[in-house]
Tab-separated table of C-alpha atoms in Angstrom:
chain	number	residue	atom	x	y	z
A	1	MET	CA	123.434	116.945	88.803
A	2	ILE	CA	120.166	115.311	87.786
A	3	LYS	CA	119.095	115.025	91.433
A	4	ARG	CA	119.755	118.717	91.974
A	5	LEU	CA	117.645	119.621	88.917
A	6	LEU	CA	114.810	117.408	90.142
A	7	PHE	CA	115.041	118.950	93.595
A	8	CYS	CA	114.927	122.481	92.173
A	9	PHE	CA	111.957	121.573	89.981
A	10	CYS	CA	110.034	120.094	92.917
A	11	TYR	CA	110.871	123.102	95.087
A	12	LEU	CA	109.657	125.493	92.370
A	13	PHE	CA	106.477	123.478	91.920
A	14	VAL	CA	105.663	123.520	95.657
A	15	LEU	CA	106.402	127.242	95.828
A	16	LEU	CA	104.046	128.006	92.931
A	17	PHE	CA	101.358	125.801	94.415
A	18	LEU	CA	101.561	127.524	97.799
A	19	LEU	CA	101.560	131.012	96.298
A	20	SER	CA	98.641	130.435	93.941
A	21	PRO	CA	95.894	130.813	96.634
A	22	ALA	CA	97.476	134.080	97.785
A	23	VAL	CA	97.560	135.345	94.213
A	24	TRP	CA	93.934	134.331	93.792
A	25	ALA	CA	92.933	136.162	96.957
A	26	ASP	CA	94.754	139.308	95.885
A	27	GLU	CA	93.162	139.213	92.420
A	28	LYS	CA	89.736	138.661	93.876
A	29	LYS	CA	90.142	141.487	96.346
A	30	GLU	CA	91.322	143.828	93.630
A	31	ALA	CA	88.487	142.827	91.311
A	32	GLU	CA	85.914	143.875	93.922
A	33	THR	CA	86.947	147.519	93.552
A	34	LEU	CA	85.916	149.335	90.401
A	35	PRO	CA	88.521	151.257	88.374
A	36	ASP	CA	88.957	154.958	89.048
A	37	VAL	CA	87.529	155.790	85.618
A	38	TYR	CA	84.097	154.753	86.949
A	39	GLN	CA	84.031	158.009	88.915
A	40	ASP	CA	84.775	159.876	85.680
A	41	LEU	CA	81.637	158.293	84.207
A	42	LEU	CA	79.588	159.579	87.141
A	43	ASN	CA	81.173	163.032	86.892
A	44	SER	CA	80.007	163.315	83.269
A	45	LEU	CA	76.373	163.245	84.439
A	46	PRO	CA	74.449	166.388	85.453
A	47	PRO	CA	73.905	166.917	89.204
A	48	SER	CA	70.140	166.546	88.707
A	49	ILE	CA	70.684	162.932	87.607
A	50	LEU	CA	73.108	162.092	90.420
A	51	GLU	CA	70.559	163.304	92.952
A	52	ARG	CA	68.066	160.677	91.760
A	53	VAL	CA	70.321	157.620	91.874
A	54	PRO	CA	70.767	155.462	95.018
A	55	GLU	CA	73.830	156.097	97.171
A	56	GLY	CA	75.399	152.757	96.222
A	57	THR	CA	75.733	153.912	92.624
A	58	LEU	CA	78.292	156.530	93.690
A	59	SER	CA	80.455	153.927	95.432
A	60	ASN	CA	83.531	152.274	93.906
A	61	GLN	CA	82.683	148.850	95.361
A	62	THR	CA	81.159	146.288	93.023
A	63	ASP	CA	78.712	144.942	95.610
A	64	ASP	CA	77.363	148.428	96.389
A	65	VAL	CA	76.900	149.180	92.699
A	66	GLY	CA	75.189	145.813	92.176
A	67	ASN	CA	72.732	146.464	95.010
A	68	ALA	CA	72.046	149.971	93.673
A	69	VAL	CA	71.436	148.562	90.194
A	70	GLY	CA	68.873	146.157	91.640
A	71	GLU	CA	67.081	149.085	93.258
A	72	MET	CA	67.241	151.256	90.135
A	73	SER	CA	65.866	148.502	87.895
A	74	SER	CA	62.730	148.026	89.976
A	75	PHE	CA	59.409	149.053	88.458
A	76	SER	CA	58.517	151.320	91.384
A	77	TYR	CA	61.754	153.314	91.074
A	78	LEU	CA	61.396	153.825	87.328
A	79	LEU	CA	57.696	154.725	87.650
A	80	GLN	CA	58.423	157.211	90.423
A	81	THR	CA	61.182	158.798	88.361
A	82	VAL	CA	58.949	159.190	85.305
A	83	LEU	CA	56.091	160.636	87.359
A	84	SER	CA	58.411	163.134	89.060
A	85	LEU	CA	59.749	164.281	85.690
A	86	VAL	CA	56.228	164.657	84.321
A	87	GLY	CA	55.170	166.604	87.392
A	88	LEU	CA	58.082	169.021	87.080
A	89	ARG	CA	57.186	169.959	83.500
A	90	LEU	CA	53.435	169.601	83.490
A	91	GLY	CA	52.871	173.050	85.021
A	92	ASP	CA	54.829	174.836	82.281
A	93	CYS	CA	52.971	172.908	79.594
A	94	LEU	CA	49.592	173.849	81.092
A	95	LYS	CA	50.612	177.527	81.183
A	96	LEU	CA	51.681	177.318	77.538
A	97	LEU	CA	48.424	175.602	76.595
A	98	CYS	CA	46.317	178.276	78.278
A	99	SER	CA	48.309	181.078	76.647
A	100	VAL	CA	48.055	179.679	73.117
A	101	VAL	CA	44.367	178.794	73.462
A	102	GLY	CA	43.682	182.349	74.679
A	103	ILE	CA	45.475	183.748	71.634
A	104	LEU	CA	43.463	181.448	69.356
A	105	ILE	CA	40.172	182.558	70.931
A	106	LEU	CA	41.189	186.182	70.383
A	107	SER	CA	42.049	185.356	66.778
A	108	SER	CA	38.664	183.712	66.232
A	109	ILE	CA	36.853	186.728	67.699
A	110	CYS	CA	38.806	189.119	65.459
A	111	ARG	CA	38.061	187.005	62.396
A	112	THR	CA	34.343	187.030	63.171
A	113	PHE	CA	34.376	190.781	63.729
A	114	CYS	CA	36.238	191.437	60.471
A	115	ALA	CA	33.915	189.110	58.577
A	116	SER	CA	30.918	191.107	59.833
A	117	LEU	CA	32.521	194.270	58.491
A	118	LYS	CA	33.114	192.529	55.136
A	119	LYS	CA	36.727	193.684	54.946
A	120	PRO	CA	38.959	190.758	53.949
A	121	GLU	CA	42.082	192.924	54.021
A	122	LEU	CA	41.513	193.661	57.702
A	123	ALA	CA	40.893	189.954	58.357
A	124	ARG	CA	44.205	189.030	56.718
A	125	ALA	CA	45.994	191.690	58.743
A	126	PHE	CA	44.555	190.332	61.980
A	127	SER	CA	45.453	186.780	60.898
A	128	PHE	CA	49.026	187.807	60.162
A	129	MET	CA	49.290	189.575	63.521
A	130	ILE	CA	47.980	186.529	65.411
A	131	THR	CA	50.365	184.271	63.488
A	132	LEU	CA	53.275	186.480	64.541
A	133	ILE	CA	52.114	186.390	68.164
A	134	ILE	CA	51.951	182.592	68.112
A	135	THR	CA	55.373	182.491	66.440
A	136	VAL	CA	56.835	184.646	69.213
A	137	THR	CA	55.225	182.320	71.760
A	138	ILE	CA	56.794	179.342	69.997
A	139	PHE	CA	60.211	181.001	70.051
A	140	ALA	CA	59.850	181.990	73.701
A	141	THR	CA	58.748	178.571	74.944
A	142	GLY	CA	59.323	176.038	72.199
A	143	PHE	CA	62.927	176.992	71.533
A	144	GLY	CA	63.711	175.825	75.059
A	145	THR	CA	62.951	172.246	74.004
A	146	ILE	CA	65.416	172.576	71.119
A	147	GLU	CA	68.067	173.883	73.502
A	148	SER	CA	67.368	170.962	75.860
A	149	THR	CA	67.854	168.542	72.965
A	150	VAL	CA	71.170	170.151	71.982
A	151	SER	CA	72.261	170.063	75.631
A	152	TYR	CA	71.318	166.382	75.811
A	153	PHE	CA	73.499	165.568	72.821
A	154	GLY	CA	76.398	167.381	74.486
A	155	THR	CA	75.886	165.434	77.730
A	156	LEU	CA	75.546	162.193	75.762
A	157	ASN	CA	78.859	162.956	74.071
A	158	ALA	CA	80.549	163.506	77.459
A	159	PHE	CA	78.965	160.324	78.838
A	160	THR	CA	80.258	158.350	75.846
A	161	SER	CA	83.732	159.861	76.227
A	162	ALA	CA	83.824	158.725	79.875
A	163	SER	CA	82.539	155.258	78.923
A	164	VAL	CA	85.450	154.533	76.565
A	165	PRO	CA	88.235	154.176	79.192
A	166	LEU	CA	85.893	152.401	81.631
A	167	MET	CA	84.838	149.766	79.118
A	168	GLY	CA	88.391	149.424	77.832
A	169	SER	CA	89.833	148.783	81.296
A	170	LEU	CA	87.174	146.212	82.183
A	171	TYR	CA	87.563	144.470	78.825
A	172	ILE	CA	91.326	144.260	79.420
A	173	MET	CA	90.797	142.901	82.940
A	174	GLY	CA	88.743	140.086	81.415
A	175	GLY	CA	91.324	139.363	78.715
A	176	ASN	CA	89.266	140.888	75.864
A	177	ALA	CA	91.936	143.058	74.268
A	178	ALA	CA	90.512	142.905	70.728
A	179	ALA	CA	87.008	143.711	71.985
A	180	ALA	CA	88.384	146.691	73.919
A	181	VAL	CA	90.029	148.083	70.785
A	182	ALA	CA	86.886	147.553	68.676
A	183	THR	CA	84.584	149.184	71.227
A	184	SER	CA	86.892	152.156	71.782
A	185	ALA	CA	87.205	152.762	68.035
A	186	GLY	CA	83.437	152.468	67.506
A	187	LEU	CA	82.572	154.838	70.360
A	188	SER	CA	85.183	157.352	69.199
A	189	LEU	CA	83.567	157.387	65.754
A	190	PHE	CA	80.134	157.707	67.371
A	191	MET	CA	81.300	160.764	69.335
A	192	THR	CA	82.578	162.356	66.126
A	193	VAL	CA	79.273	161.772	64.319
A	194	LEU	CA	77.262	162.951	67.324
A	195	GLU	CA	79.226	166.163	67.765
A	196	GLU	CA	79.976	167.123	64.178
A	197	ILE	CA	76.780	166.026	62.394
A	198	VAL	CA	73.913	165.781	64.875
A	199	GLY	CA	74.943	168.484	67.342
A	200	GLN	CA	75.797	171.012	64.634
A	201	SER	CA	72.759	170.383	62.434
A	202	ILE	CA	69.846	170.147	64.860
A	203	VAL	CA	69.412	173.914	65.422
A	204	PRO	CA	69.638	174.901	61.702
A	205	PHE	CA	67.268	172.054	60.847
A	206	CYS	CA	64.635	173.245	63.346
A	207	GLY	CA	65.112	176.865	62.265
A	208	ILE	CA	64.549	176.042	58.580
A	209	CYS	CA	61.476	173.955	59.387
A	210	LEU	CA	59.997	176.702	61.550
A	211	ALA	CA	60.652	179.367	58.890
A	212	LEU	CA	58.966	177.284	56.187
A	213	ALA	CA	56.043	176.572	58.535
A	214	LEU	CA	55.647	180.316	59.210
A	215	ILE	CA	55.568	181.076	55.474
A	216	GLY	CA	52.967	178.385	54.874
A	217	ALA	CA	50.810	179.582	57.776
A	218	CYS	CA	50.237	183.048	56.289
A	219	GLU	CA	47.024	183.438	54.327
A	220	GLY	CA	47.661	183.612	50.612
A	221	GLY	CA	51.210	182.321	51.019
A	222	PRO	CA	52.670	179.258	49.269
A	223	ARG	CA	51.876	175.791	50.590
A	224	LEU	CA	55.179	174.281	51.682
A	225	GLY	CA	53.867	171.222	53.487
A	226	GLY	CA	55.355	168.796	50.961
A	227	LEU	CA	58.786	170.423	51.165
A	228	LEU	CA	58.696	170.356	54.961
A	229	THR	CA	57.699	166.699	55.082
A	230	SER	CA	60.435	165.746	52.633
A	231	LEU	CA	63.053	167.717	54.594
A	232	LYS	CA	62.149	166.103	57.914
A	233	LYS	CA	62.022	162.591	56.483
A	234	ASN	CA	65.397	162.966	54.772
A	235	TYR	CA	66.979	164.325	57.955
A	236	THR	CA	65.664	161.407	60.004
A	237	LEU	CA	66.750	158.990	57.270
A	238	MET	CA	70.270	160.450	57.392
A	239	LEU	CA	70.466	159.973	61.166
A	240	SER	CA	69.088	156.442	60.888
A	241	PHE	CA	71.639	155.575	58.200
A	242	PHE	CA	74.624	156.793	60.238
A	243	MET	CA	73.429	155.087	63.416
A	244	MET	CA	72.696	151.861	61.530
A	245	LEU	CA	76.283	151.788	60.259
A	246	LEU	CA	77.605	152.456	63.761
A	247	LEU	CA	75.396	149.748	65.275
A	248	ALA	CA	76.484	147.208	62.652
A	249	MET	CA	80.164	148.075	63.136
A	250	LEU	CA	80.006	147.986	66.943
A	251	GLY	CA	77.995	144.770	67.075
A	252	SER	CA	80.040	142.785	64.582
A	253	GLN	CA	83.507	143.946	65.640
A	254	THR	CA	82.830	143.586	69.364
A	255	ILE	CA	81.430	140.067	69.042
A	256	LEU	CA	84.216	138.968	66.683
A	257	GLY	CA	86.840	140.527	68.958
A	258	ALA	CA	85.419	138.783	72.037
A	259	SER	CA	85.371	135.426	70.205
A	260	LYS	CA	88.969	135.930	69.058
A	261	ASP	CA	90.099	136.761	72.598
A	262	THR	CA	88.308	133.720	74.018
A	263	LEU	CA	89.926	131.429	71.453
A	264	ALA	CA	93.387	132.837	72.155
A	265	MET	CA	92.963	132.493	75.914
A	266	ARG	CA	91.704	128.912	75.655
A	267	SER	CA	94.660	128.026	73.452
A	268	ALA	CA	97.025	129.510	76.051
A	269	LYS	CA	95.364	127.592	78.892
A	270	PHE	CA	95.459	124.361	76.896
A	271	ALA	CA	99.142	124.854	76.176
A	272	ALA	CA	99.876	125.566	79.840
A	273	GLY	CA	97.891	122.516	80.954
A	274	SER	CA	99.672	120.268	78.455
A	275	MET	CA	103.204	121.445	79.260
A	276	ILE	CA	102.802	121.626	83.054
A	277	PRO	CA	99.802	119.442	83.949
A	278	VAL	CA	99.341	120.237	87.672
A	279	VAL	CA	100.387	123.871	87.623
A	280	GLY	CA	98.462	124.381	84.401
A	281	GLY	CA	95.291	123.154	86.093
A	282	SER	CA	95.878	125.521	89.029
A	283	VAL	CA	96.342	128.427	86.621
A	284	ALA	CA	93.101	127.493	84.849
A	285	GLU	CA	91.175	127.496	88.134
A	286	LEU	CA	92.757	130.820	89.049
A	287	LEU	CA	91.667	132.333	85.730
A	288	ARG	CA	88.126	131.009	86.162
A	289	SER	CA	87.888	132.653	89.587
A	290	VAL	CA	89.196	135.951	88.272
A	291	SER	CA	86.846	135.675	85.288
A	292	ALA	CA	83.811	135.228	87.537
A	293	SER	CA	84.776	138.320	89.533
A	294	VAL	CA	85.424	140.424	86.429
A	295	GLY	CA	82.213	139.122	84.817
A	296	TYR	CA	80.149	140.232	87.811
A	297	MET	CA	81.870	143.617	87.768
A	298	ARG	CA	81.184	144.070	84.052
A	299	SER	CA	77.545	143.062	84.486
A	300	ALA	CA	77.070	145.537	87.347
A	301	VAL	CA	78.752	148.380	85.453
A	302	GLY	CA	76.999	147.536	82.162
A	303	ILE	CA	73.498	147.440	83.638
A	304	CYS	CA	74.282	150.540	85.687
A	305	GLY	CA	75.371	152.297	82.474
A	306	VAL	CA	72.118	151.364	80.748
A	307	LEU	CA	70.051	152.686	83.677
A	308	LEU	CA	72.121	155.883	83.949
A	309	LEU	CA	71.660	156.468	80.232
A	310	LEU	CA	67.930	155.915	80.646
A	311	LEU	CA	67.814	158.455	83.487
A	312	LEU	CA	69.838	160.839	81.334
A	313	MET	CA	67.462	160.483	78.402
A	314	LEU	CA	64.179	160.595	80.352
A	315	PRO	CA	64.114	164.360	81.193
A	316	THR	CA	64.650	165.375	77.568
A	317	LEU	CA	62.280	162.711	76.279
A	318	VAL	CA	59.515	163.646	78.718
A	319	GLU	CA	59.942	167.345	77.921
A	320	LEU	CA	59.690	166.709	74.179
A	321	LEU	CA	56.688	164.398	74.557
A	322	LEU	CA	54.796	166.882	76.742
A	323	ALA	CA	55.650	169.771	74.399
A	324	ARG	CA	54.479	167.775	71.388
A	325	ALA	CA	51.233	166.862	73.147
A	326	THR	CA	50.704	170.530	74.091
A	327	TRP	CA	51.141	171.752	70.497
A	328	GLN	CA	48.813	169.008	69.227
A	329	ILE	CA	46.096	170.035	71.710
A	330	CYS	CA	46.549	173.666	70.662
A	331	SER	CA	46.192	172.592	67.027
A	332	PHE	CA	42.965	170.809	67.923
A	333	PHE	CA	41.558	174.000	69.449
A	334	ALA	CA	42.718	175.995	66.407
A	335	GLU	CA	40.748	173.649	64.154
A	336	ILE	CA	37.640	174.025	66.301
A	337	LEU	CA	37.913	177.827	66.279
A	338	GLY	CA	38.480	177.939	62.509
A	339	CYS	CA	42.049	179.258	62.647
A	340	ASP	CA	43.446	177.331	59.672
A	341	GLY	CA	46.744	179.186	59.321
A	342	GLU	CA	47.515	178.916	63.014
A	343	LYS	CA	46.585	175.219	62.908
A	344	ARG	CA	49.154	174.554	60.175
A	345	LEU	CA	51.833	176.359	62.164
A	346	LEU	CA	51.063	174.449	65.352
A	347	ASP	CA	50.949	171.132	63.477
A	348	GLU	CA	54.366	171.755	61.981
A	349	PHE	CA	55.936	172.613	65.304
A	350	ALA	CA	54.401	169.525	66.892
A	351	SER	CA	55.886	167.557	64.012
A	352	ILE	CA	59.307	169.138	64.654
A	353	ASN	CA	59.112	167.966	68.264
A	354	GLY	CA	58.272	164.490	67.000
A	355	TYR	CA	61.389	164.410	64.841
A	356	LEU	CA	63.473	165.656	67.770
A	357	ILE	CA	62.154	162.697	69.778
A	358	ALA	CA	63.207	160.392	66.948
A	359	ALA	CA	66.703	161.944	66.856
A	360	VAL	CA	67.148	161.487	70.620
A	361	ALA	CA	66.000	157.857	70.454
A	362	ILE	CA	68.111	157.011	67.394
A	363	CYS	CA	71.331	158.461	68.819
A	364	SER	CA	70.797	156.905	72.255
A	365	SER	CA	70.269	153.444	70.767
A	366	VAL	CA	73.974	153.193	69.860
A	367	LEU	CA	75.099	153.583	73.460
A	368	PHE	CA	72.315	151.304	74.710
A	369	LEU	CA	73.555	148.542	72.400
A	370	THR	CA	77.180	149.157	73.409
A	371	PHE	CA	76.432	148.684	77.115
A	372	THR	CA	74.313	145.622	76.314
A	373	LEU	CA	77.160	144.039	74.343
A	374	PHE	CA	79.567	144.959	77.116
A	375	THR	CA	77.361	143.167	79.632
A	376	HIS	CA	76.732	140.013	77.578
A	377	CYS	CA	80.179	139.437	76.012
A	378	ALA	CA	81.832	136.589	77.888
A	379	THR	CA	85.219	137.224	79.481
A	380	ALA	CA	88.100	135.585	77.636
A	381	LEU	CA	89.521	134.276	80.913
A	382	ALA	CA	86.515	131.985	81.449
């Protein structure tokens, strides 16, 4: 009876030893192919972004994505992308600059003419008319930048929604179950804040600021610069506070979850190695091989996510920066021509664009940090 048990044990041991290389090969082959949810991440991006990325980015093979990431992270590629985005929007900004400067020159001429007639009422009427014309110009051209910002937040929300299952599946493949739960919960909360607070408040915020700026630009009207400054600072402070809480929660819970998973996996490997010394060592080597493959896959996907997010943010960021620079140049010409009311209006709208830039950067930082943590967290199988 004892001999039969020993024979069965030896036969089982040899069978496991012979099958372990085949299992390793199958796991390695499977790990080279990205999960299907990676395509969902790409589908959440606008077609204009997908046209700019290398062909390897659209593949589901880890090596192709890794090579594409190397190409996308080069300085020449990023510089070419930025220059192309600037070139696409520079013409519209120059047209806007010429239009507003022409209106300001007309306003200066009318002011001089009315001053020669010594009729201040007529001068105020002309000033009010020019202010309305500039306001219409701002609504016709400047409101497009606000719409682009709102559209960016919607796309960012869709990109985050597609990132949750992708990160979760790759965390699970590496044995990081607790980190997967923490990241999914944090990103779900981020999507709620982004959609319900930022997305719903950005248009009313810009509308209130523009209305107060229009009231303050009229001659003889109340000076509302202090109220405007306080409103914009408090809005930015609110966004910073929410994103700071999200960053702290994501960073701490993800790192703690990854450490907990690593400790649990090491305890399991130690127990396996102690109970079955030879087979336990083979299992440990198998897990190390799988961990290296999953780690490379996570690094490729994480860096690719950071670069895709950068490409997603660049069009909106470049548009806002160029618009802000255009309004600041127009304000400079208004000061030279003596159009004080128009200068205040243009300064306020340039300031609104500056706060929109801050909102885009603050909200994007959460997803940037999430992909960075995803890339640098060690796999529990290692």
